mmCIF file of C-alpha atoms in Angstrom:
data_model
loop_
_atom_site.group_PDB
_atom_site.id
_atom_site.type_symbol
_atom_site.label_atom_id
_atom_site.label_comp_id
_atom_site.label_asym_id
_atom_site.label_seq_id
_atom_site.Cartn_x
_atom_site.Cartn_y
_atom_site.Cartn_z
ATOM 1 C CA ILE A 1 -7.464 37.625 50.878
ATOM 2 C CA ARG A 2 -10.824 38.596 51.651
ATOM 3 C CA ALA A 3 -13.553 40.539 50.862
ATOM 4 C CA MET A 4 -14.752 43.228 52.255
ATOM 5 C CA VAL A 5 -18.845 45.003 52.975
ATOM 6 C CA VAL A 6 -19.252 48.595 53.404
ATOM 7 C CA SER A 7 -22.779 49.193 55.273
ATOM 8 C CA GLY A 8 -23.605 52.010 56.579
ATOM 9 C CA CYS A 9 -25.385 55.784 55.317
ATOM 10 C CA GLY A 10 -24.611 56.141 51.894
ATOM 11 C CA ARG A 11 -24.215 52.163 51.161
ATOM 12 C CA SER A 12 -28.112 51.090 50.477
ATOM 13 C CA PRO A 13 -27.634 48.467 49.710
ATOM 14 C CA PRO A 14 -24.018 47.204 51.633
ATOM 15 C CA LEU A 15 -21.096 47.580 48.893
ATOM 16 C CA MET A 16 -18.516 44.715 48.383
ATOM 17 C CA ILE A 17 -15.727 44.250 47.285
ATOM 18 C CA ALA A 18 -13.233 41.288 46.056
ATOM 19 C CA GLY A 19 -10.028 41.807 47.902
ATOM 20 C CA GLY A 20 -8.734 45.848 47.338
ATOM 21 C CA ARG A 21 -9.465 48.721 48.648
ATOM 22 C CA VAL A 22 -12.136 51.012 49.860
ATOM 23 C CA PHE A 23 -12.768 54.388 51.891
ATOM 24 C CA VAL A 24 -15.091 53.742 54.905
ATOM 25 C CA ILE A 25 -16.786 56.892 57.433
ATOM 26 C CA PRO A 26 -15.863 56.735 59.930
ATOM 27 C CA CYS A 27 -18.431 56.058 62.556
ATOM 28 C CA ILE A 28 -21.516 56.389 59.878
ATOM 29 C CA GLN A 29 -19.948 53.406 58.043
ATOM 30 C CA GLN A 30 -18.875 50.180 59.202
ATOM 31 C CA ILE A 31 -16.663 46.821 57.151
ATOM 32 C CA GLN A 32 -16.770 43.849 57.891
ATOM 33 C CA ARG A 33 -14.653 40.862 56.482
ATOM 34 C CA ILE A 34 -14.866 37.403 55.013
ATOM 35 C CA SER A 35 -12.052 34.858 53.781
ATOM 36 C CA LEU A 36 -11.480 33.767 50.122
ATOM 37 C CA SER A 37 -8.908 31.784 50.602
ATOM 38 C CA THR A 38 -8.680 28.465 49.045
ATOM 39 C CA LEU A 39 -9.557 25.823 52.571
ATOM 40 C CA THR A 40 -8.986 22.266 52.883
ATOM 41 C CA LEU A 41 -11.529 19.514 54.103
ATOM 42 C CA ASN A 42 -10.718 16.660 55.045
ATOM 43 C CA VAL A 43 -14.406 14.383 55.145
ATOM 44 C CA LYS A 44 -13.758 12.047 57.321
ATOM 45 C CA SER A 45 -17.399 9.140 56.741
ATOM 46 C CA ASP A 46 -16.899 6.530 59.612
ATOM 47 C CA LYS A 47 -19.073 2.996 59.231
ATOM 48 C CA VAL A 48 -21.614 3.965 56.966
ATOM 49 C CA TYR A 49 -23.313 1.419 55.623
ATOM 50 C CA THR A 50 -23.429 0.798 52.385
ATOM 51 C CA ARG A 51 -26.384 -0.452 49.995
ATOM 52 C CA HIS A 52 -25.790 -3.647 50.556
ATOM 53 C CA GLY A 53 -25.051 -3.696 54.714
ATOM 54 C CA VAL A 54 -21.216 -3.058 54.827
ATOM 55 C CA PRO A 55 -20.967 -0.509 56.746
ATOM 56 C CA ILE A 56 -17.189 1.352 55.932
ATOM 57 C CA SER A 57 -15.629 4.184 56.217
ATOM 58 C CA VAL A 58 -14.380 7.288 54.026
ATOM 59 C CA THR A 59 -12.587 10.239 53.396
ATOM 60 C CA GLY A 60 -12.030 12.328 51.220
ATOM 61 C CA ILE A 61 -10.163 15.919 50.018
ATOM 62 C CA ALA A 62 -12.036 18.925 49.006
ATOM 63 C CA GLN A 63 -10.703 21.969 48.514
ATOM 64 C CA VAL A 64 -13.585 25.043 48.559
ATOM 65 C CA LYS A 65 -13.290 28.301 48.334
ATOM 66 C CA ILE A 66 -15.734 31.841 48.716
ATOM 67 C CA GLN A 67 -16.605 32.417 45.261
ATOM 68 C CA GLY A 68 -16.081 36.167 45.015
ATOM 69 C CA GLN A 69 -15.597 37.327 41.629
ATOM 70 C CA ASN A 70 -18.902 36.061 40.655
ATOM 71 C CA LYS A 71 -21.463 38.555 42.830
ATOM 72 C CA GLU A 72 -24.320 36.933 44.197
ATOM 73 C CA MET A 73 -22.195 34.215 45.191
ATOM 74 C CA LEU A 74 -20.616 36.551 47.310
ATOM 75 C CA ALA A 75 -23.979 37.873 48.180
ATOM 76 C CA ALA A 76 -25.025 34.954 49.262
ATOM 77 C CA ALA A 77 -21.888 34.492 51.726
ATOM 78 C CA CYS A 78 -21.937 37.696 52.783
ATOM 79 C CA GLN A 79 -25.325 36.758 54.204
ATOM 80 C CA MET A 80 -24.622 33.285 55.883
ATOM 81 C CA PHE A 81 -21.320 33.664 56.788
ATOM 82 C CA MET A 82 -20.811 37.348 57.877
ATOM 83 C CA GLY A 83 -19.243 37.797 60.938
ATOM 84 C CA LYS A 84 -17.524 34.590 60.660
ATOM 85 C CA SER A 85 -14.377 33.167 61.040
ATOM 86 C CA GLU A 86 -12.277 31.000 58.456
ATOM 87 C CA GLY A 87 -13.306 28.028 60.992
ATOM 88 C CA GLU A 88 -16.841 28.231 61.177
ATOM 89 C CA ILE A 89 -16.976 28.489 57.511
ATOM 90 C CA ALA A 90 -14.751 25.635 57.087
ATOM 91 C CA ASN A 91 -17.306 23.527 59.488
ATOM 92 C CA ILE A 92 -19.863 24.472 57.761
ATOM 93 C CA ALA A 93 -18.989 23.232 54.577
ATOM 94 C CA LEU A 94 -17.495 19.886 56.136
ATOM 95 C CA GLU A 95 -20.411 18.808 57.330
ATOM 96 C CA THR A 96 -21.927 19.530 54.433
ATOM 97 C CA LEU A 97 -19.860 17.537 52.445
ATOM 98 C CA GLU A 98 -19.409 14.546 54.521
ATOM 99 C CA GLY A 99 -23.220 14.842 54.576
ATOM 100 C CA HIS A 100 -23.221 14.806 50.398
ATOM 101 C CA GLN A 101 -21.065 11.376 50.783
ATOM 102 C CA ARG A 102 -22.544 10.126 53.716
ATOM 103 C CA ALA A 103 -25.653 9.569 51.444
ATOM 104 C CA ILE A 104 -24.348 8.492 48.218
ATOM 105 C CA ILE A 105 -22.610 5.419 49.971
ATOM 106 C CA ALA A 106 -25.660 4.575 51.570
ATOM 107 C CA HIS A 107 -27.103 4.579 47.741
ATOM 108 C CA LEU A 108 -23.922 2.418 46.373
ATOM 109 C CA THR A 109 -22.292 -1.051 47.350
ATOM 110 C CA VAL A 110 -18.722 -1.395 48.149
ATOM 111 C CA GLU A 111 -17.779 -3.092 45.009
ATOM 112 C CA GLU A 112 -19.129 0.390 43.018
ATOM 113 C CA ILE A 113 -17.250 2.084 46.052
ATOM 114 C CA TYR A 114 -14.054 0.143 45.291
ATOM 115 C CA GLN A 115 -13.509 -0.758 41.948
ATOM 116 C CA ASP A 116 -14.647 2.639 40.439
ATOM 117 C CA ARG A 117 -13.302 5.634 42.798
ATOM 118 C CA LYS A 118 -13.491 8.476 40.521
ATOM 119 C CA LYS A 119 -17.201 8.227 39.450
ATOM 120 C CA PHE A 120 -18.128 7.865 43.495
ATOM 121 C CA SER A 121 -15.942 11.113 43.728
ATOM 122 C CA ASP A 122 -17.352 12.539 40.894
ATOM 123 C CA GLN A 123 -21.265 11.972 42.600
ATOM 124 C CA VAL A 124 -20.116 13.923 45.571
ATOM 125 C CA PHE A 125 -18.043 16.868 43.345
ATOM 126 C CA LYS A 126 -21.488 17.201 41.685
ATOM 127 C CA VAL A 127 -24.275 16.560 44.260
ATOM 128 C CA ALA A 128 -21.906 19.084 47.269
ATOM 129 C CA SER A 129 -21.536 21.632 44.143
ATOM 130 C CA SER A 130 -24.612 21.949 43.293
ATOM 131 C CA ASP A 131 -25.708 22.485 47.261
ATOM 132 C CA LEU A 132 -22.721 24.370 48.586
ATOM 133 C CA VAL A 133 -22.856 26.745 45.598
ATOM 134 C CA ASN A 134 -26.099 28.205 46.806
ATOM 135 C CA MET A 135 -24.362 29.505 50.067
ATOM 136 C CA GLY A 136 -21.803 31.625 47.484
ATOM 137 C CA ILE A 137 -19.261 28.166 47.813
ATOM 138 C CA GLY A 138 -17.838 26.582 45.108
ATOM 139 C CA VAL A 139 -15.716 22.651 45.073
ATOM 140 C CA VAL A 140 -12.589 23.222 43.568
ATOM 141 C CA SER A 141 -12.086 20.144 44.147
ATOM 142 C CA TYR A 142 -12.310 16.022 45.834
ATOM 143 C CA THR A 143 -10.715 13.420 45.145
ATOM 144 C CA LEU A 144 -11.723 10.018 47.370
ATOM 145 C CA LYS A 145 -8.197 9.248 49.821
ATOM 146 C CA ASP A 146 -9.808 5.826 50.926
ATOM 147 C CA VAL A 147 -11.607 3.368 51.830
ATOM 148 C CA HIS A 148 -11.435 1.270 54.119
ATOM 149 C CA ASP A 149 -14.052 -1.669 56.844
ATOM 150 C CA ASP A 150 -13.702 -3.414 60.222
ATOM 151 C CA GLN A 151 -14.258 -6.653 58.485
ATOM 152 C CA ASN A 152 -11.906 -7.505 56.286
ATOM 153 C CA TYR A 153 -15.249 -7.398 53.761
ATOM 154 C CA LEU A 154 -12.211 -4.861 50.945
ATOM 155 C CA SER A 155 -9.636 -7.609 52.204
ATOM 156 C CA SER A 156 -11.747 -10.212 50.838
ATOM 157 C CA LEU A 157 -13.052 -7.850 47.867
ATOM 158 C CA GLY A 158 -9.272 -7.710 46.981
ATOM 159 C CA LYS A 159 -8.918 -11.221 47.339
ATOM 160 C CA ALA A 160 -11.302 -12.367 45.200
ATOM 161 C CA ARG A 161 -10.645 -10.030 42.600
ATOM 162 C CA THR A 162 -6.998 -11.039 42.437
ATOM 163 C CA ALA A 163 -8.470 -15.148 42.516
ATOM 164 C CA GLN A 164 -10.808 -13.762 38.868
ATOM 165 C CA VAL A 165 -7.772 -11.489 37.718
ATOM 166 C CA GLN A 166 -5.154 -14.511 37.673
ATOM 167 C CA ARG A 167 -7.900 -16.677 36.658
ATOM 168 C CA ASP A 168 -8.386 -14.074 34.131
ATOM 169 C CA ALA A 169 -5.072 -14.568 33.366
ATOM 170 C CA ARG A 170 -5.079 -18.099 32.607
ATOM 171 C CA ILE A 171 -7.547 -17.966 30.891
ATOM 172 C CA GLY A 172 -6.463 -15.560 28.384
ATOM 173 C CA GLU A 173 -2.832 -17.365 28.425
ATOM 174 C CA ALA A 174 -4.267 -20.475 27.252
ATOM 175 C CA GLN A 175 -6.773 -19.266 24.714
ATOM 176 C CA PHE A 176 -3.573 -17.271 23.357
ATOM 177 C CA LYS A 177 -1.701 -20.944 23.573
ATOM 178 C CA ARG A 178 -5.114 -21.954 21.618
ATOM 179 C CA ASP A 179 -5.145 -19.216 18.865
ATOM 180 C CA ALA A 180 -1.846 -19.838 18.662
ATOM 181 C CA VAL A 181 -2.225 -23.293 17.954
ATOM 182 C CA ILE A 182 -4.952 -22.161 15.559
ATOM 183 C CA ARG A 183 -3.596 -19.517 13.801
ATOM 184 C CA GLU A 184 -0.600 -21.645 13.345
ATOM 185 C CA ALA A 185 -2.510 -24.482 11.926
ATOM 186 C CA HIS A 186 -4.647 -22.042 9.202
ATOM 187 C CA ALA A 187 -0.859 -20.559 8.535
ATOM 188 C CA MET A 188 0.493 -24.966 7.937
ATOM 189 C CA GLN A 189 -2.971 -25.328 5.771
ATOM 190 C CA GLU A 190 -2.258 -21.630 3.461
ATOM 191 C CA LYS A 191 1.397 -22.822 3.024
ATOM 192 C CA ILE A 192 0.450 -26.707 2.170
ATOM 193 C CA SER A 193 -2.343 -24.933 0.108
ATOM 194 C CA ALA A 194 -0.218 -22.060 -1.356
ATOM 195 C CA GLN A 195 2.314 -24.855 -2.535
ATOM 196 C CA TYR A 196 -0.663 -26.790 -3.813
ATOM 197 C CA LYS A 197 -1.699 -24.597 -5.918
ATOM 198 C CA ASN A 198 1.445 -23.630 -6.652
ATOM 199 C CA GLU A 199 2.607 -26.978 -7.844
ATOM 200 C CA ILE A 200 -0.786 -27.087 -10.011
ATOM 201 C CA GLU A 201 0.451 -24.445 -11.359
ATOM 202 C CA MET A 202 3.257 -25.347 -12.861
ATOM 203 C CA ALA A 203 1.947 -28.388 -13.798
ATOM 204 C CA LYS A 204 -0.674 -26.240 -16.120
ATOM 205 C CA ALA A 205 1.722 -24.523 -16.554
ATOM 206 C CA GLN A 206 3.944 -27.624 -17.798
ATOM 207 C CA ARG A 207 0.654 -28.764 -20.314
ATOM 208 C CA ASP A 208 1.172 -25.768 -22.072
ATOM 209 C CA TYR A 209 3.541 -25.546 -22.506
ATOM 210 C CA GLU A 210 3.788 -29.334 -23.936
ATOM 211 C CA LEU A 211 0.342 -29.078 -25.925
ATOM 212 C CA LYS A 212 1.894 -25.628 -27.053
ATOM 213 C CA LYS A 213 4.976 -27.453 -28.201
ATOM 214 C CA ALA A 214 3.287 -30.341 -29.781
ATOM 215 C CA ALA A 215 1.209 -28.125 -30.989
ATOM 216 C CA TYR A 216 3.827 -26.180 -33.030
ATOM 217 C CA ASP A 217 5.999 -29.579 -33.712
ATOM 218 C CA VAL A 218 2.779 -30.769 -35.927
ATOM 219 C CA GLN A 219 2.927 -27.452 -37.498
ATOM 220 C CA VAL A 220 6.256 -27.664 -38.506
ATOM 221 C CA ASN A 221 6.285 -31.238 -39.255
ATOM 222 C CA THR A 222 3.003 -30.067 -41.271
ATOM 223 C CA ASN A 223 4.832 -26.615 -42.971
ATOM 224 C CA LYS A 224 8.415 -29.937 -43.712
ATOM 225 C CA ALA A 225 6.207 -32.159 -45.180
ATOM 226 C CA GLU A 226 4.247 -29.663 -47.775
ATOM 227 C CA SER A 227 7.821 -28.025 -47.848
ATOM 228 C CA GLU A 228 9.676 -31.700 -49.190
ATOM 229 C CA MET A 229 6.638 -32.797 -50.842
ATOM 230 C CA ALA A 230 6.298 -28.912 -53.282
ATOM 231 C CA TYR A 231 10.203 -30.072 -53.559
ATOM 232 C CA GLN A 232 9.573 -33.796 -55.493
ATOM 233 C CA LEU A 233 7.195 -31.967 -56.945
ATOM 234 C CA GLN A 234 9.519 -29.906 -58.815
ATOM 235 C CA VAL A 235 12.101 -31.653 -59.013
ATOM 236 C CA ALA A 236 8.700 -33.822 -60.595
ATOM 237 C CA LYS A 237 8.184 -30.834 -63.063
ATOM 238 C CA THR A 238 11.499 -30.045 -63.617
ATOM 239 C CA LYS A 239 12.153 -33.487 -64.628
ATOM 240 C CA GLN A 240 9.753 -33.909 -66.855
ATOM 241 C CA ARG A 241 10.330 -30.706 -68.332
ATOM 242 C CA ILE A 242 13.350 -31.631 -69.833
ATOM 243 C CA GLU A 243 12.645 -34.887 -70.705
ATOM 244 C CA GLU A 244 9.782 -32.636 -73.216
ATOM 245 C CA GLU A 245 12.531 -30.427 -73.550
ATOM 246 C CA LYS A 246 14.887 -33.904 -74.791
ATOM 247 C CA MET A 247 12.215 -35.057 -77.232
ATOM 248 C CA GLN A 248 11.323 -31.766 -78.549
ATOM 249 C CA VAL A 249 15.090 -31.715 -79.294
ATOM 250 C CA GLN A 250 15.092 -35.784 -80.390
ATOM 251 C CA VAL A 251 12.215 -34.409 -82.902
ATOM 252 C CA VAL A 252 14.000 -31.683 -84.187
ATOM 253 C CA GLU A 253 16.975 -34.257 -84.982
ATOM 254 C CA ARG A 254 14.757 -36.432 -85.876
ATOM 255 C CA THR A 255 13.194 -33.982 -88.978
ATOM 256 C CA GLN A 256 16.606 -32.804 -89.450
ATOM 257 C CA GLN A 257 18.315 -36.299 -90.101
ATOM 258 C CA ILE A 258 14.546 -37.091 -92.743
ATOM 259 C CA THR A 259 14.996 -33.424 -94.866
ATOM 260 C CA LEU A 260 18.674 -34.082 -94.881
ATOM 261 C CA GLN A 261 17.499 -37.278 -96.162
ATOM 262 C CA GLU A 262 15.138 -36.408 -98.568
ATOM 263 C CA GLN A 263 17.587 -33.655 -99.842
ATOM 264 C CA GLU A 264 20.213 -36.527 -100.383
ATOM 265 C CA ILE A 265 17.857 -38.991 -101.883
ATOM 266 C CA THR A 266 16.874 -35.867 -104.242
ATOM 267 C CA ARG A 267 19.908 -35.360 -104.986
ATOM 268 C CA ARG A 268 20.915 -38.969 -106.105
ATOM 269 C CA GLU A 269 17.630 -38.904 -107.881
ATOM 270 C CA LYS A 270 18.895 -35.687 -109.896
ATOM 271 C CA GLU A 271 22.034 -36.957 -110.009
ATOM 272 C CA LEU A 272 20.723 -40.967 -111.762
ATOM 273 C CA GLU A 273 18.785 -38.664 -113.646
ATOM 274 C CA ALA A 274 21.609 -36.755 -115.271
ATOM 275 C CA LYS A 275 23.298 -40.042 -115.154
ATOM 276 C CA VAL A 276 20.672 -41.330 -117.817
ATOM 277 C CA HIS A 277 20.091 -37.801 -119.449
ATOM 278 C CA GLN A 278 23.773 -37.526 -120.988
ATOM 279 C CA PRO A 279 23.436 -40.870 -122.416
ATOM 280 C CA ALA A 280 21.263 -39.961 -124.393
ATOM 281 C CA GLU A 281 22.035 -37.104 -125.787
ATOM 282 C CA ALA A 282 24.755 -38.852 -127.291
ATOM 283 C CA GLU A 283 22.914 -40.856 -128.881
#
């Protein structure tokens, strides 16, 4: 893909077209082309001293291209690269990227670059993009490919990291076992507490049952005693009433006997009287 720039008679300022076709008047107008292809760059920085003075070599992979869809960037690219080959454009972009890559390495420690590659890549991408945009070039991507040194610093760092990971693993395992023992002890304590609580609740329920049963028994016995007393009282009243009725019957019978006796006496007196009067009348 190429951009075309037409200049000459009738083309002031020059006409820039990103792809497509254009009519050019021979001998009067001229056309120049500039590549819009994506360029893959192998960005190497050898033995750059980091912030703590450790030399390391870094290799990054970048993809760049001239932004033909942006008129301002295309105009800037035409001013910078018109008449230059694709290789020359790639070399200029590569030198710019390599310079920024070196500058960022110098401001970081080996540990920061080695342990957080994404952060390093983002920094290079951001700084290089802000610089290359003035040339009409856009950075499509940048990735840190390789980091190495000649003093075995990274190897030592890796061994230290491995030892740290192993140490952390042992510490983590010990903490896990400790936490497991603590959790088990807590679980046992909660189990015993729950068991004691359950036994207390059962004892409390049994006590409440016994108290309620005792109260119920008292009430039942009281009602039973009251019933028996009421029964005995009723029996006594009944017997008394029967005795009274018997006495009344006896009184009535006695009264009747007296009445009969009085009537008998009266009858005898009358008979006696009659016997006495009869002889007298006879004489």
